[in-house]
PDB file of N, CA and C in Angstrom:
ATOM      1  N   ALA E   1      55.574 103.586 115.995  1.00 48.00           N
ATOM      2  CA  ALA E   1      56.505 104.470 115.164  1.00 48.00           C
ATOM      3  C   ALA E   1      57.210 103.570 114.155  1.00 48.00           C
ATOM      4  N   LYS E   2      57.270 104.119 112.933  1.00 52.00           N
ATOM      5  CA  LYS E   2      57.927 103.469 111.865  1.00 52.00           C
ATOM      6  C   LYS E   2      59.472 103.669 111.941  1.00 52.00           C
ATOM      7  N   THR E   3      60.187 102.687 111.617  1.00 54.00           N
ATOM      8  CA  THR E   3      61.637 102.920 111.507  1.00 54.00           C
ATOM      9  C   THR E   3      62.026 103.207 110.180  1.00 54.00           C
ATOM     10  N   ALA E   4      63.165 103.752 109.933  1.00 55.00           N
ATOM     11  CA  ALA E   4      63.646 104.157 108.591  1.00 55.00           C
ATOM     12  C   ALA E   4      63.772 102.939 107.749  1.00 55.00           C
ATOM     13  N   ASN E   5      64.231 101.775 108.264  1.00 54.00           N
ATOM     14  CA  ASN E   5      64.320 100.526 107.424  1.00 54.00           C
ATOM     15  C   ASN E   5      62.965  99.936 107.080  1.00 54.00           C
ATOM     16  N   SER E   6      62.080 100.152 107.991  1.00 53.00           N
ATOM     17  CA  SER E   6      60.772  99.463 107.775  1.00 53.00           C
ATOM     18  C   SER E   6      60.021 100.326 106.781  1.00 53.00           C
ATOM     19  N   ILE E   7      60.303 101.633 106.711  1.00 52.00           N
ATOM     20  CA  ILE E   7      59.517 102.550 105.722  1.00 52.00           C
ATOM     21  C   ILE E   7      60.129 102.258 104.433  1.00 52.00           C
ATOM     22  N   ALA E   8      61.648 102.220 104.357  1.00 54.00           N
ATOM     23  CA  ALA E   8      62.247 101.858 103.125  1.00 54.00           C
ATOM     24  C   ALA E   8      61.705 100.461 102.507  1.00 54.00           C
ATOM     25  N   ALA E   9      61.657  99.512 103.377  1.00 55.00           N
ATOM     26  CA  ALA E   9      61.176  98.110 103.008  1.00 55.00           C
ATOM     27  C   ALA E   9      59.774  98.015 102.786  1.00 55.00           C
ATOM     28  N   GLY E  10      58.979  99.012 103.163  1.00 56.00           N
ATOM     29  CA  GLY E  10      57.562  99.013 103.069  1.00 56.00           C
ATOM     30  C   GLY E  10      56.875  98.041 104.083  1.00 56.00           C
ATOM     31  N   VAL E  11      57.537  97.859 105.139  1.00 53.00           N
ATOM     32  CA  VAL E  11      57.074  96.897 106.275  1.00 53.00           C
ATOM     33  C   VAL E  11      56.732  97.745 107.519  1.00 53.00           C
ATOM     34  N   GLU E  12      55.673  97.468 107.972  1.00 54.00           N
ATOM     35  CA  GLU E  12      55.306  98.053 109.263  1.00 54.00           C
ATOM     36  C   GLU E  12      56.016  97.279 110.464  1.00 54.00           C
ATOM     37  N   PRO E  13      56.665  98.009 111.348  1.00 52.00           N
ATOM     38  CA  PRO E  13      57.320  97.274 112.332  1.00 52.00           C
ATOM     39  C   PRO E  13      56.167  96.841 113.394  1.00 52.00           C
ATOM     40  N   GLU E  14      56.430  95.707 114.034  1.00 56.00           N
ATOM     41  CA  GLU E  14      55.570  95.153 114.980  1.00 56.00           C
ATOM     42  C   GLU E  14      55.525  96.113 116.269  1.00 56.00           C
ATOM     43  N   PRO E  15      54.383  96.303 116.827  1.00 56.00           N
ATOM     44  CA  PRO E  15      54.314  97.117 117.979  1.00 56.00           C
ATOM     45  C   PRO E  15      55.167  96.432 119.148  1.00 56.00           C
ATOM     46  N   GLN E  16      55.794  97.197 119.925  1.00 57.00           N
ATOM     47  CA  GLN E  16      56.540  96.626 121.104  1.00 57.00           C
ATOM     48  C   GLN E  16      55.872  97.058 122.375  1.00 57.00           C
ATOM     49  N   GLN E  17      55.884  96.262 123.283  1.00 61.00           N
ATOM     50  CA  GLN E  17      55.419  96.527 124.678  1.00 61.00           C
ATOM     51  C   GLN E  17      56.371  97.304 125.395  1.00 61.00           C
ATOM     52  N   PRO E  18      56.088  98.212 126.288  1.00 63.00           N
ATOM     53  CA  PRO E  18      56.999  98.980 127.068  1.00 63.00           C
ATOM     54  C   PRO E  18      57.943  97.907 127.823  1.00 63.00           C
ATOM     55  N   GLY E  19      59.255  98.155 127.717  1.00 61.00           N
ATOM     56  CA  GLY E  19      60.184  97.290 128.412  1.00 61.00           C
ATOM     57  C   GLY E  19      60.662  96.080 127.529  1.00 61.00           C
ATOM     58  N   ASP E  20      60.101  96.007 126.370  1.00 58.00           N
ATOM     59  CA  ASP E  20      60.433  94.887 125.536  1.00 58.00           C
ATOM     60  C   ASP E  20      61.705  95.254 124.734  1.00 58.00           C
ATOM     61  N   ARG E  21      62.766  94.459 124.939  1.00 59.00           N
ATOM     62  CA  ARG E  21      63.964  94.711 124.332  1.00 59.00           C
ATOM     63  C   ARG E  21      64.194  93.915 123.034  1.00 59.00           C
ATOM     64  N   SER E  22      63.266  93.239 122.622  1.00 61.00           N
ATOM     65  CA  SER E  22      63.491  92.294 121.452  1.00 61.00           C
ATOM     66  C   SER E  22      63.504  93.249 120.310  1.00 61.00           C
ATOM     67  N   LEU E  23      64.101  92.754 119.134  1.00 58.00           N
ATOM     68  CA  LEU E  23      64.248  93.597 117.872  1.00 58.00           C
ATOM     69  C   LEU E  23      62.998  93.341 117.116  1.00 58.00           C
ATOM     70  N   PRO E  24      62.441  94.423 116.309  1.00 59.00           N
ATOM     71  CA  PRO E  24      61.298  94.306 115.497  1.00 59.00           C
ATOM     72  C   PRO E  24      61.555  93.100 114.489  1.00 59.00           C
ATOM     73  N   HIS E  25      60.390  92.636 113.943  1.00 59.00           N
ATOM     74  CA  HIS E  25      60.479  91.549 112.883  1.00 59.00           C
ATOM     75  C   HIS E  25      61.392  91.868 111.810  1.00 59.00           C
ATOM     76  N   GLY E  26      62.142  91.039 111.305  1.00 60.00           N
ATOM     77  CA  GLY E  26      63.210  91.349 110.204  1.00 60.00           C
ATOM     78  C   GLY E  26      64.454  91.939 110.726  1.00 60.00           C
ATOM     79  N   HIS E  27      64.653  92.116 112.002  1.00 62.00           N
ATOM     80  CA  HIS E  27      65.780  92.692 112.477  1.00 62.00           C
ATOM     81  C   HIS E  27      66.444  91.869 113.515  1.00 62.00           C
ATOM     82  N   GLY E  28      66.172  90.618 113.516  1.00 64.00           N
ATOM     83  CA  GLY E  28      66.735  89.684 114.538  1.00 64.00           C
ATOM     84  C   GLY E  28      68.128  89.244 114.159  1.00 64.00           C
ATOM     85  N   PRO E  29      68.771  88.454 114.876  1.00 68.00           N
ATOM     86  CA  PRO E  29      70.171  87.913 114.746  1.00 68.00           C
ATOM     87  C   PRO E  29      70.253  87.144 113.399  1.00 68.00           C
ATOM     88  N   ARG E  30      69.256  86.426 113.102  1.00 74.00           N
ATOM     89  CA  ARG E  30      69.411  85.589 111.802  1.00 74.00           C
ATOM     90  C   ARG E  30      69.502  86.456 110.573  1.00 74.00           C
ATOM     91  N   GLU E  31      68.805  87.523 110.645  1.00 76.00           N
ATOM     92  CA  GLU E  31      68.845  88.412 109.437  1.00 76.00           C
ATOM     93  C   GLU E  31      70.200  89.182 109.265  1.00 76.00           C
ATOM     94  N   PHE E  32      70.808  89.380 110.487  1.00 81.00           N
ATOM     95  CA  PHE E  32      72.156  90.042 110.452  1.00 81.00           C
ATOM     96  C   PHE E  32      73.359  89.091 110.177  1.00 81.00           C
ATOM     97  N   GLU E  33      73.048  87.821 110.373  1.00 86.00           N
ATOM     98  CA  GLU E  33      74.159  86.858 110.270  1.00 86.00           C
ATOM     99  C   GLU E  33      74.968  86.979 109.020  1.00 86.00           C
ATOM    100  N   PRO E  34      74.271  86.958 107.878  1.00 86.00           N
ATOM    101  CA  PRO E  34      75.076  86.982 106.618  1.00 86.00           C
ATOM    102  C   PRO E  34      75.871  88.260 106.545  1.00 86.00           C
ATOM    103  N   ARG E  35      75.220  89.495 106.859  1.00 88.00           N
ATOM    104  CA  ARG E  35      76.035  90.661 106.798  1.00 88.00           C
ATOM    105  C   ARG E  35      77.179  90.664 107.801  1.00 88.00           C
ATOM    106  N   LEU E  36      76.910  90.110 108.972  1.00 90.00           N
ATOM    107  CA  LEU E  36      77.926  90.120 110.061  1.00 90.00           C
ATOM    108  C   LEU E  36      79.045  89.171 109.492  1.00 90.00           C
ATOM    109  N   LYS E  37      78.729  88.126 108.970  1.00 92.00           N
ATOM    110  CA  LYS E  37      79.740  87.151 108.452  1.00 92.00           C
ATOM    111  C   LYS E  37      80.744  87.824 107.411  1.00 92.00           C
ATOM    112  N   LYS E  38      79.938  88.622 106.545  1.00 93.00           N
ATOM    113  CA  LYS E  38      80.797  89.262 105.413  1.00 93.00           C
ATOM    114  C   LYS E  38      81.578  90.414 106.061  1.00 93.00           C
ATOM    115  N   LEU E  39      81.062  91.067 106.987  1.00 94.00           N
ATOM    116  CA  LEU E  39      81.833  92.073 107.658  1.00 94.00           C
ATOM    117  C   LEU E  39      83.022  91.408 108.465  1.00 94.00           C
ATOM    118  N   MET E  40      82.812  90.322 109.009  1.00 96.00           N
ATOM    119  CA  MET E  40      83.952  89.754 109.808  1.00 96.00           C
ATOM    120  C   MET E  40      84.983  89.241 108.791  1.00 96.00           C
ATOM    121  N   GLN E  41      84.560  88.709 107.551  1.00 96.00           N
ATOM    122  CA  GLN E  41      85.520  88.266 106.664  1.00 96.00           C
ATOM    123  C   GLN E  41      86.334  89.467 106.005  1.00 96.00           C
ATOM    124  N   ALA E  42      85.597  90.595 105.852  1.00 97.00           N
ATOM    125  CA  ALA E  42      86.182  91.843 105.404  1.00 97.00           C
ATOM    126  C   ALA E  42      87.262  92.323 106.409  1.00 97.00           C
ATOM    127  N   HIS E  43      86.839  92.251 107.633  1.00 98.00           N
ATOM    128  CA  HIS E  43      87.718  92.728 108.781  1.00 98.00           C
ATOM    129  C   HIS E  43      88.929  91.809 108.810  1.00 98.00           C
ATOM    130  N   ALA E  44      88.791  90.477 108.703  1.00 97.00           N
ATOM    131  CA  ALA E  44      89.918  89.586 108.717  1.00 97.00           C
ATOM    132  C   ALA E  44      90.799  89.756 107.537  1.00 97.00           C
ATOM    133  N   ALA E  45      90.273  90.083 106.368  1.00 97.00           N
ATOM    134  CA  ALA E  45      91.156  90.350 105.225  1.00 97.00           C
ATOM    135  C   ALA E  45      91.920  91.638 105.436  1.00 97.00           C
ATOM    136  N   ALA E  46      91.186  92.713 105.887  1.00 98.00           N
ATOM    137  CA  ALA E  46      91.756  93.969 106.168  1.00 98.00           C
ATOM    138  C   ALA E  46      92.972  93.854 107.267  1.00 98.00           C
ATOM    139  N   THR E  47      92.628  93.010 108.217  1.00 98.00           N
ATOM    140  CA  THR E  47      93.688  92.812 109.333  1.00 98.00           C
ATOM    141  C   THR E  47      94.874  91.977 108.715  1.00 98.00           C
ATOM    142  N   GLU E  48      94.695  91.072 107.818  1.00 98.00           N
ATOM    143  CA  GLU E  48      95.804  90.462 107.172  1.00 98.00           C
ATOM    144  C   GLU E  48      96.630  91.311 106.272  1.00 98.00           C
ATOM    145  N   THR E  49      95.938  92.226 105.525  1.00 98.00           N
ATOM    146  CA  THR E  49      96.571  93.198 104.763  1.00 98.00           C
ATOM    147  C   THR E  49      97.415  94.192 105.542  1.00 98.00           C
ATOM    148  N   LEU E  50      96.916  94.675 106.658  1.00 98.00           N
ATOM    149  CA  LEU E  50      97.524  95.597 107.626  1.00 98.00           C
ATOM    150  C   LEU E  50      98.685  94.850 108.185  1.00 98.00           C
ATOM    151  N   ALA E  51      98.594  93.547 108.543  1.00 98.00           N
ATOM    152  CA  ALA E  51      99.830  92.840 109.005  1.00 98.00           C
ATOM    153  C   ALA E  51     100.785  92.739 107.997  1.00 98.00           C
ATOM    154  N   ALA E  52     100.452  92.418 106.929  1.00 98.00           N
ATOM    155  CA  ALA E  52     101.480  92.333 105.628  1.00 98.00           C
ATOM    156  C   ALA E  52     102.110  93.677 105.438  1.00 98.00           C
ATOM    157  N   VAL E  53     101.396  94.823 105.382  1.00 98.00           N
ATOM    158  CA  VAL E  53     101.930  96.147 105.184  1.00 98.00           C
ATOM    159  C   VAL E  53     102.790  96.519 106.438  1.00 98.00           C
ATOM    160  N   THR E  54     102.534  96.163 107.533  1.00 98.00           N
ATOM    161  CA  THR E  54     103.391  96.533 108.768  1.00 98.00           C
ATOM    162  C   THR E  54     104.622  95.728 108.667  1.00 98.00           C
ATOM    163  N   ALA E  55     104.501  94.442 108.271  1.00 98.00           N
ATOM    164  CA  ALA E  55     105.784  93.529 108.143  1.00 98.00           C
ATOM    165  C   ALA E  55     106.626  94.250 107.073  1.00 98.00           C
ATOM    166  N   ALA E  56     106.002  94.656 105.962  1.00 98.00           N
ATOM    167  CA  ALA E  56     106.854  95.259 104.911  1.00 98.00           C
ATOM    168  C   ALA E  56     107.441  96.491 105.353  1.00 98.00           C
ATOM    169  N   GLN E  57     106.637  97.399 106.093  1.00 98.00           N
ATOM    170  CA  GLN E  57     107.210  98.551 106.713  1.00 98.00           C
ATOM    171  C   GLN E  57     108.460  98.353 107.570  1.00 98.00           C
ATOM    172  N   VAL E  58     108.419  97.315 108.489  1.00 98.00           N
ATOM    173  CA  VAL E  58     109.407  96.885 109.318  1.00 98.00           C
ATOM    174  C   VAL E  58     110.677  96.519 108.511  1.00 98.00           C
ATOM    175  N   ASP E  59     110.389  95.710 107.565  1.00 98.00           N
ATOM    176  CA  ASP E  59     111.586  95.249 106.660  1.00 98.00           C
ATOM    177  C   ASP E  59     112.209  96.435 105.988  1.00 98.00           C
ATOM    178  N   LEU E  60     111.419  97.326 105.597  1.00 98.00           N
ATOM    179  CA  LEU E  60     111.991  98.501 104.878  1.00 98.00           C
ATOM    180  C   LEU E  60     112.723  99.420 105.824  1.00 98.00           C
ATOM    181  N   HIS E  61     112.259  99.622 107.019  1.00 98.00           N
ATOM    182  CA  HIS E  61     112.881 100.403 108.046  1.00 98.00           C
ATOM    183  C   HIS E  61     114.172  99.680 108.427  1.00 98.00           C
ATOM    184  N   GLU E  62     114.238  98.449 108.530  1.00 98.00           N
ATOM    185  CA  GLU E  62     115.449  97.737 108.871  1.00 98.00           C
ATOM    186  C   GLU E  62     116.548  97.959 107.741  1.00 98.00           C
ATOM    187  N   HIS E  63     116.076  97.808 106.551  1.00 98.00           N
ATOM    188  CA  HIS E  63     116.929  98.059 105.431  1.00 98.00           C
ATOM    189  C   HIS E  63     117.452  99.448 105.340  1.00 98.00           C
ATOM    190  N   ILE E  64     116.650 100.501 105.641  1.00 99.00           N
ATOM    191  CA  ILE E  64     117.028 101.848 105.739  1.00 99.00           C
ATOM    192  C   ILE E  64     118.100 102.120 106.868  1.00 99.00           C
ATOM    193  N   LEU E  65     117.753 101.497 107.903  1.00 98.00           N
ATOM    194  CA  LEU E  65     118.722 101.592 109.145  1.00 98.00           C
ATOM    195  C   LEU E  65     120.075 100.887 108.725  1.00 98.00           C
ATOM    196  N   ASP E  66     120.060  99.717 107.990  1.00 98.00           N
ATOM    197  CA  ASP E  66     121.314  99.098 107.687  1.00 98.00           C
ATOM    198  C   ASP E  66     122.152 100.019 106.719  1.00 98.00           C
ATOM    199  N   GLU E  67     121.358 100.561 105.710  1.00 99.00           N
ATOM    200  CA  GLU E  67     122.077 101.491 104.798  1.00 99.00           C
ATOM    201  C   GLU E  67     122.544 102.775 105.553  1.00 99.00           C
ATOM    202  N   HIS E  68     121.916 103.191 106.411  1.00 98.00           N
ATOM    203  CA  HIS E  68     122.247 104.352 107.208  1.00 98.00           C
ATOM    204  C   HIS E  68     123.494 104.064 107.928  1.00 98.00           C
ATOM    205  N   ALA E  69     123.498 102.913 108.602  1.00 98.00           N
ATOM    206  CA  ALA E  69     124.784 102.471 109.223  1.00 98.00           C
ATOM    207  C   ALA E  69     125.972 102.411 108.399  1.00 98.00           C
ATOM    208  N   LYS E  70     125.790 101.910 107.171  1.00 98.00           N
ATOM    209  CA  LYS E  70     126.838 101.811 106.326  1.00 98.00           C
ATOM    210  C   LYS E  70     127.393 103.257 105.810  1.00 98.00           C
ATOM    211  N   ILE E  71     126.466 104.144 105.634  1.00 99.00           N
ATOM    212  CA  ILE E  71     126.881 105.431 105.236  1.00 99.00           C
ATOM    213  C   ILE E  71     127.549 106.115 106.416  1.00 99.00           C
ATOM    214  N   LEU E  72     127.055 105.952 107.669  1.00 98.00           N
ATOM    215  CA  LEU E  72     127.840 106.513 108.739  1.00 98.00           C
ATOM    216  C   LEU E  72     129.212 105.885 108.882  1.00 98.00           C
ATOM    217  N   LEU E  73     129.469 104.547 108.631  1.00 98.00           N
ATOM    218  CA  LEU E  73     130.677 104.027 108.657  1.00 98.00           C
ATOM    219  C   LEU E  73     131.614 104.579 107.618  1.00 98.00           C
ATOM    220  N   ARG E  74     131.130 104.820 106.405  1.00 98.00           N
ATOM    221  CA  ARG E  74     131.945 105.436 105.344  1.00 98.00           C
ATOM    222  C   ARG E  74     132.210 106.863 105.701  1.00 98.00           C
ATOM    223  N   ILE E  75     131.403 107.616 106.348  1.00 98.00           N
ATOM    224  CA  ILE E  75     131.747 108.914 106.752  1.00 98.00           C
ATOM    225  C   ILE E  75     132.747 108.974 107.760  1.00 98.00           C
ATOM    226  N   SER E  76     132.691 107.998 108.683  1.00 98.00           N
ATOM    227  CA  SER E  76     133.704 107.827 109.760  1.00 98.00           C
ATOM    228  C   SER E  76     135.036 107.510 109.125  1.00 98.00           C
ATOM    229  N   GLU E  77     135.099 106.447 108.155  1.00 98.00           N
ATOM    230  CA  GLU E  77     136.401 106.152 107.542  1.00 98.00           C
ATOM    231  C   GLU E  77     136.911 107.344 106.857  1.00 98.00           C
ATOM    232  N   ALA E  78     136.001 108.211 106.089  1.00 98.00           N
ATOM    233  CA  ALA E  78     136.534 109.318 105.361  1.00 98.00           C
ATOM    234  C   ALA E  78     137.152 110.375 106.302  1.00 98.00           C
ATOM    235  N   PHE E  79     136.555 110.589 107.407  1.00 98.00           N
ATOM    236  CA  PHE E  79     136.899 111.492 108.380  1.00 98.00           C
ATOM    237  C   PHE E  79     138.307 111.024 108.953  1.00 98.00           C
ATOM    238  N   HIS E  80     138.472 109.761 109.132  1.00 98.00           N
ATOM    239  CA  HIS E  80     139.740 109.305 109.756  1.00 98.00           C
ATOM    240  C   HIS E  80     140.819 109.457 108.634  1.00 98.00           C
ATOM    241  N   LEU E  81     140.496 109.131 107.497  1.00 98.00           N
ATOM    242  CA  LEU E  81     141.425 109.402 106.275  1.00 98.00           C
ATOM    243  C   LEU E  81     141.820 110.915 106.169  1.00 98.00           C
ATOM    244  N   HIS E  82     140.792 111.806 106.203  1.00 98.00           N
ATOM    245  CA  HIS E  82     141.050 113.174 106.095  1.00 98.00           C
ATOM    246  C   HIS E  82     141.955 113.561 107.230  1.00 98.00           C
ATOM    247  N   GLN E  83     141.715 113.090 108.480  1.00 98.00           N
ATOM    248  CA  GLN E  83     142.706 113.357 109.645  1.00 98.00           C
ATOM    249  C   GLN E  83     144.122 112.895 109.264  1.00 98.00           C
ATOM    250  N   ARG E  84     144.239 111.761 108.792  1.00 98.00           N
ATOM    251  CA  ARG E  84     145.514 111.206 108.416  1.00 98.00           C
ATOM    252  C   ARG E  84     146.219 112.044 107.258  1.00 98.00           C
ATOM    253  N   VAL E  85     145.494 112.454 106.364  1.00 98.00           N
ATOM    254  CA  VAL E  85     146.017 113.303 105.251  1.00 98.00           C
ATOM    255  C   VAL E  85     146.541 114.544 105.998  1.00 98.00           C
ATOM    256  N   LYS E  86     145.762 115.283 106.850  1.00 97.00           N
ATOM    257  CA  LYS E  86     146.253 116.529 107.397  1.00 97.00           C
ATOM    258  C   LYS E  86     147.523 116.214 108.197  1.00 97.00           C
ATOM    259  N   GLU E  87     147.629 115.099 108.919  1.00 97.00           N
ATOM    260  CA  GLU E  87     148.911 114.720 109.645  1.00 97.00           C
ATOM    261  C   GLU E  87     149.975 114.689 108.777  1.00 97.00           C
ATOM    262  N   LEU E  88     149.812 113.913 107.634  1.00 97.00           N
ATOM    263  CA  LEU E  88     150.865 113.654 106.672  1.00 97.00           C
ATOM    264  C   LEU E  88     151.295 114.911 105.917  1.00 97.00           C
ATOM    265  N   SER E  89     150.262 115.840 105.762  1.00 97.00           N
ATOM    266  CA  SER E  89     150.571 117.079 105.169  1.00 97.00           C
ATOM    267  C   SER E  89     151.479 117.881 106.052  1.00 97.00           C
ATOM    268  N   HIS E  90     151.300 117.775 107.365  1.00 96.00           N
ATOM    269  CA  HIS E  90     152.238 118.645 108.261  1.00 96.00           C
ATOM    270  C   HIS E  90     153.532 118.041 108.266  1.00 96.00           C
ATOM    271  N   VAL E  91     153.616 116.733 108.239  1.00 96.00           N
ATOM    272  CA  VAL E  91     154.846 115.997 108.140  1.00 96.00           C
ATOM    273  C   VAL E  91     155.683 116.308 106.912  1.00 96.00           C
ATOM    274  N   ILE E  92     154.942 116.415 105.716  1.00 97.00           N
ATOM    275  CA  ILE E  92     155.598 116.692 104.504  1.00 97.00           C
ATOM    276  C   ILE E  92     156.018 118.096 104.515  1.00 97.00           C
ATOM    277  N   ARG E  93     155.197 119.043 104.997  1.00 96.00           N
ATOM    278  CA  ARG E  93     155.558 120.416 105.123  1.00 96.00           C
ATOM    279  C   ARG E  93     156.850 120.696 105.982  1.00 96.00           C
ATOM    280  N   ALA E  94     156.880 119.874 107.073  1.00 95.00           N
ATOM    281  CA  ALA E  94     158.113 120.056 108.012  1.00 95.00           C
ATOM    282  C   ALA E  94     159.375 119.463 107.202  1.00 95.00           C
ATOM    283  N   HIS E  95     159.228 118.377 106.438  1.00 96.00           N
ATOM    284  CA  HIS E  95     160.387 117.877 105.734  1.00 96.00           C
ATOM    285  C   HIS E  95     160.753 118.721 104.589  1.00 96.00           C
ATOM    286  N   HIS E  96     159.783 119.366 103.959  1.00 95.00           N
ATOM    287  CA  HIS E  96     160.085 120.428 102.886  1.00 95.00           C
ATOM    288  C   HIS E  96     160.894 121.546 103.457  1.00 95.00           C
ATOM    289  N   GLU E  97     160.334 122.077 104.592  1.00 95.00           N
ATOM    290  CA  GLU E  97     161.063 123.210 105.213  1.00 95.00           C
ATOM    291  C   GLU E  97     162.600 122.781 105.609  1.00 95.00           C
ATOM    292  N   ARG E  98     162.745 121.557 106.054  1.00 94.00           N
ATOM    293  CA  ARG E  98     164.113 121.109 106.334  1.00 94.00           C
ATOM    294  C   ARG E  98     164.995 121.073 105.152  1.00 94.00           C
ATOM    295  N   VAL E  99     164.390 120.483 104.063  1.00 94.00           N
ATOM    296  CA  VAL E  99     165.112 120.310 102.752  1.00 94.00           C
ATOM    297  C   VAL E  99     165.525 121.745 102.394  1.00 94.00           C
ATOM    298  N   VAL E 100     164.525 122.715 102.358  1.00 93.00           N
ATOM    299  CA  VAL E 100     164.946 124.057 101.852  1.00 93.00           C
ATOM    300  C   VAL E 100     165.969 124.635 102.689  1.00 93.00           C
ATOM    301  N   GLY E 101     165.867 124.387 103.981  1.00 92.00           N
ATOM    302  CA  GLY E 101     166.803 124.919 105.004  1.00 92.00           C
ATOM    303  C   GLY E 101     168.308 124.385 104.652  1.00 92.00           C
ATOM    304  N   LEU E 102     168.255 123.017 104.385  1.00 92.00           N
ATOM    305  CA  LEU E 102     169.505 122.347 104.092  1.00 92.00           C
ATOM    306  C   LEU E 102     170.198 122.860 102.774  1.00 92.00           C
ATOM    307  N   GLU E 103     169.224 123.073 101.852  1.00 93.00           N
ATOM    308  CA  GLU E 103     169.694 123.601 100.444  1.00 93.00           C
ATOM    309  C   GLU E 103     170.256 124.989 100.729  1.00 93.00           C
ATOM    310  N   GLU E 104     169.577 125.837 101.399  1.00 91.00           N
ATOM    311  CA  GLU E 104     170.121 127.211 101.710  1.00 91.00           C
ATOM    312  C   GLU E 104     171.417 127.075 102.399  1.00 91.00           C
ATOM    313  N   LEU E 105     171.679 126.215 103.334  1.00 89.00           N
ATOM    314  CA  LEU E 105     172.821 126.025 104.156  1.00 89.00           C
ATOM    315  C   LEU E 105     173.997 125.487 103.135  1.00 89.00           C
ATOM    316  N   ALA E 106     173.657 124.482 102.230  1.00 90.00           N
ATOM    317  CA  ALA E 106     174.651 124.050 101.400  1.00 90.00           C
ATOM    318  C   ALA E 106     175.108 125.172 100.445  1.00 90.00           C
ATOM    319  N   GLN E 107     174.248 126.008  99.905  1.00 91.00           N
ATOM    320  CA  GLN E 107     174.667 127.078  99.069  1.00 91.00           C
ATOM    321  C   GLN E 107     175.471 128.073  99.778  1.00 91.00           C
ATOM    322  N   ALA E 108     175.240 128.293 100.983  1.00 88.00           N
ATOM    323  CA  ALA E 108     175.971 129.255 101.885  1.00 88.00           C
ATOM    324  C   ALA E 108     177.413 128.663 102.087  1.00 88.00           C
ATOM    325  N   LEU E 109     177.603 127.427 102.116  1.00 84.00           N
ATOM    326  CA  LEU E 109     178.921 126.836 102.372  1.00 84.00           C
ATOM    327  C   LEU E 109     179.721 126.945 101.042  1.00 84.00           C
TER     328      LEU E 109
END
């Protein structure tokens, strides 16, 4: 039987004996070595690129987490300031009511 590669190349495959596991002529390890080497080089380059991208993602995520922590700290500080303003507002209101009460008392005297 002809293989697709042998038909495309115009080469007849050598007949194989039953149980023969060798590759047909032109399909041995030596013929694949250059392609395999190129594939391995491409794989190594892709692996390096993936490692660089992954490292960049880790750096970016760390930066995002740092910025997020800063934002949360600012929100916390703003909340505490808001609480303090509310407390002081109650104190001012109480003093104002006292002053008004004292003014009314002074006018009554």
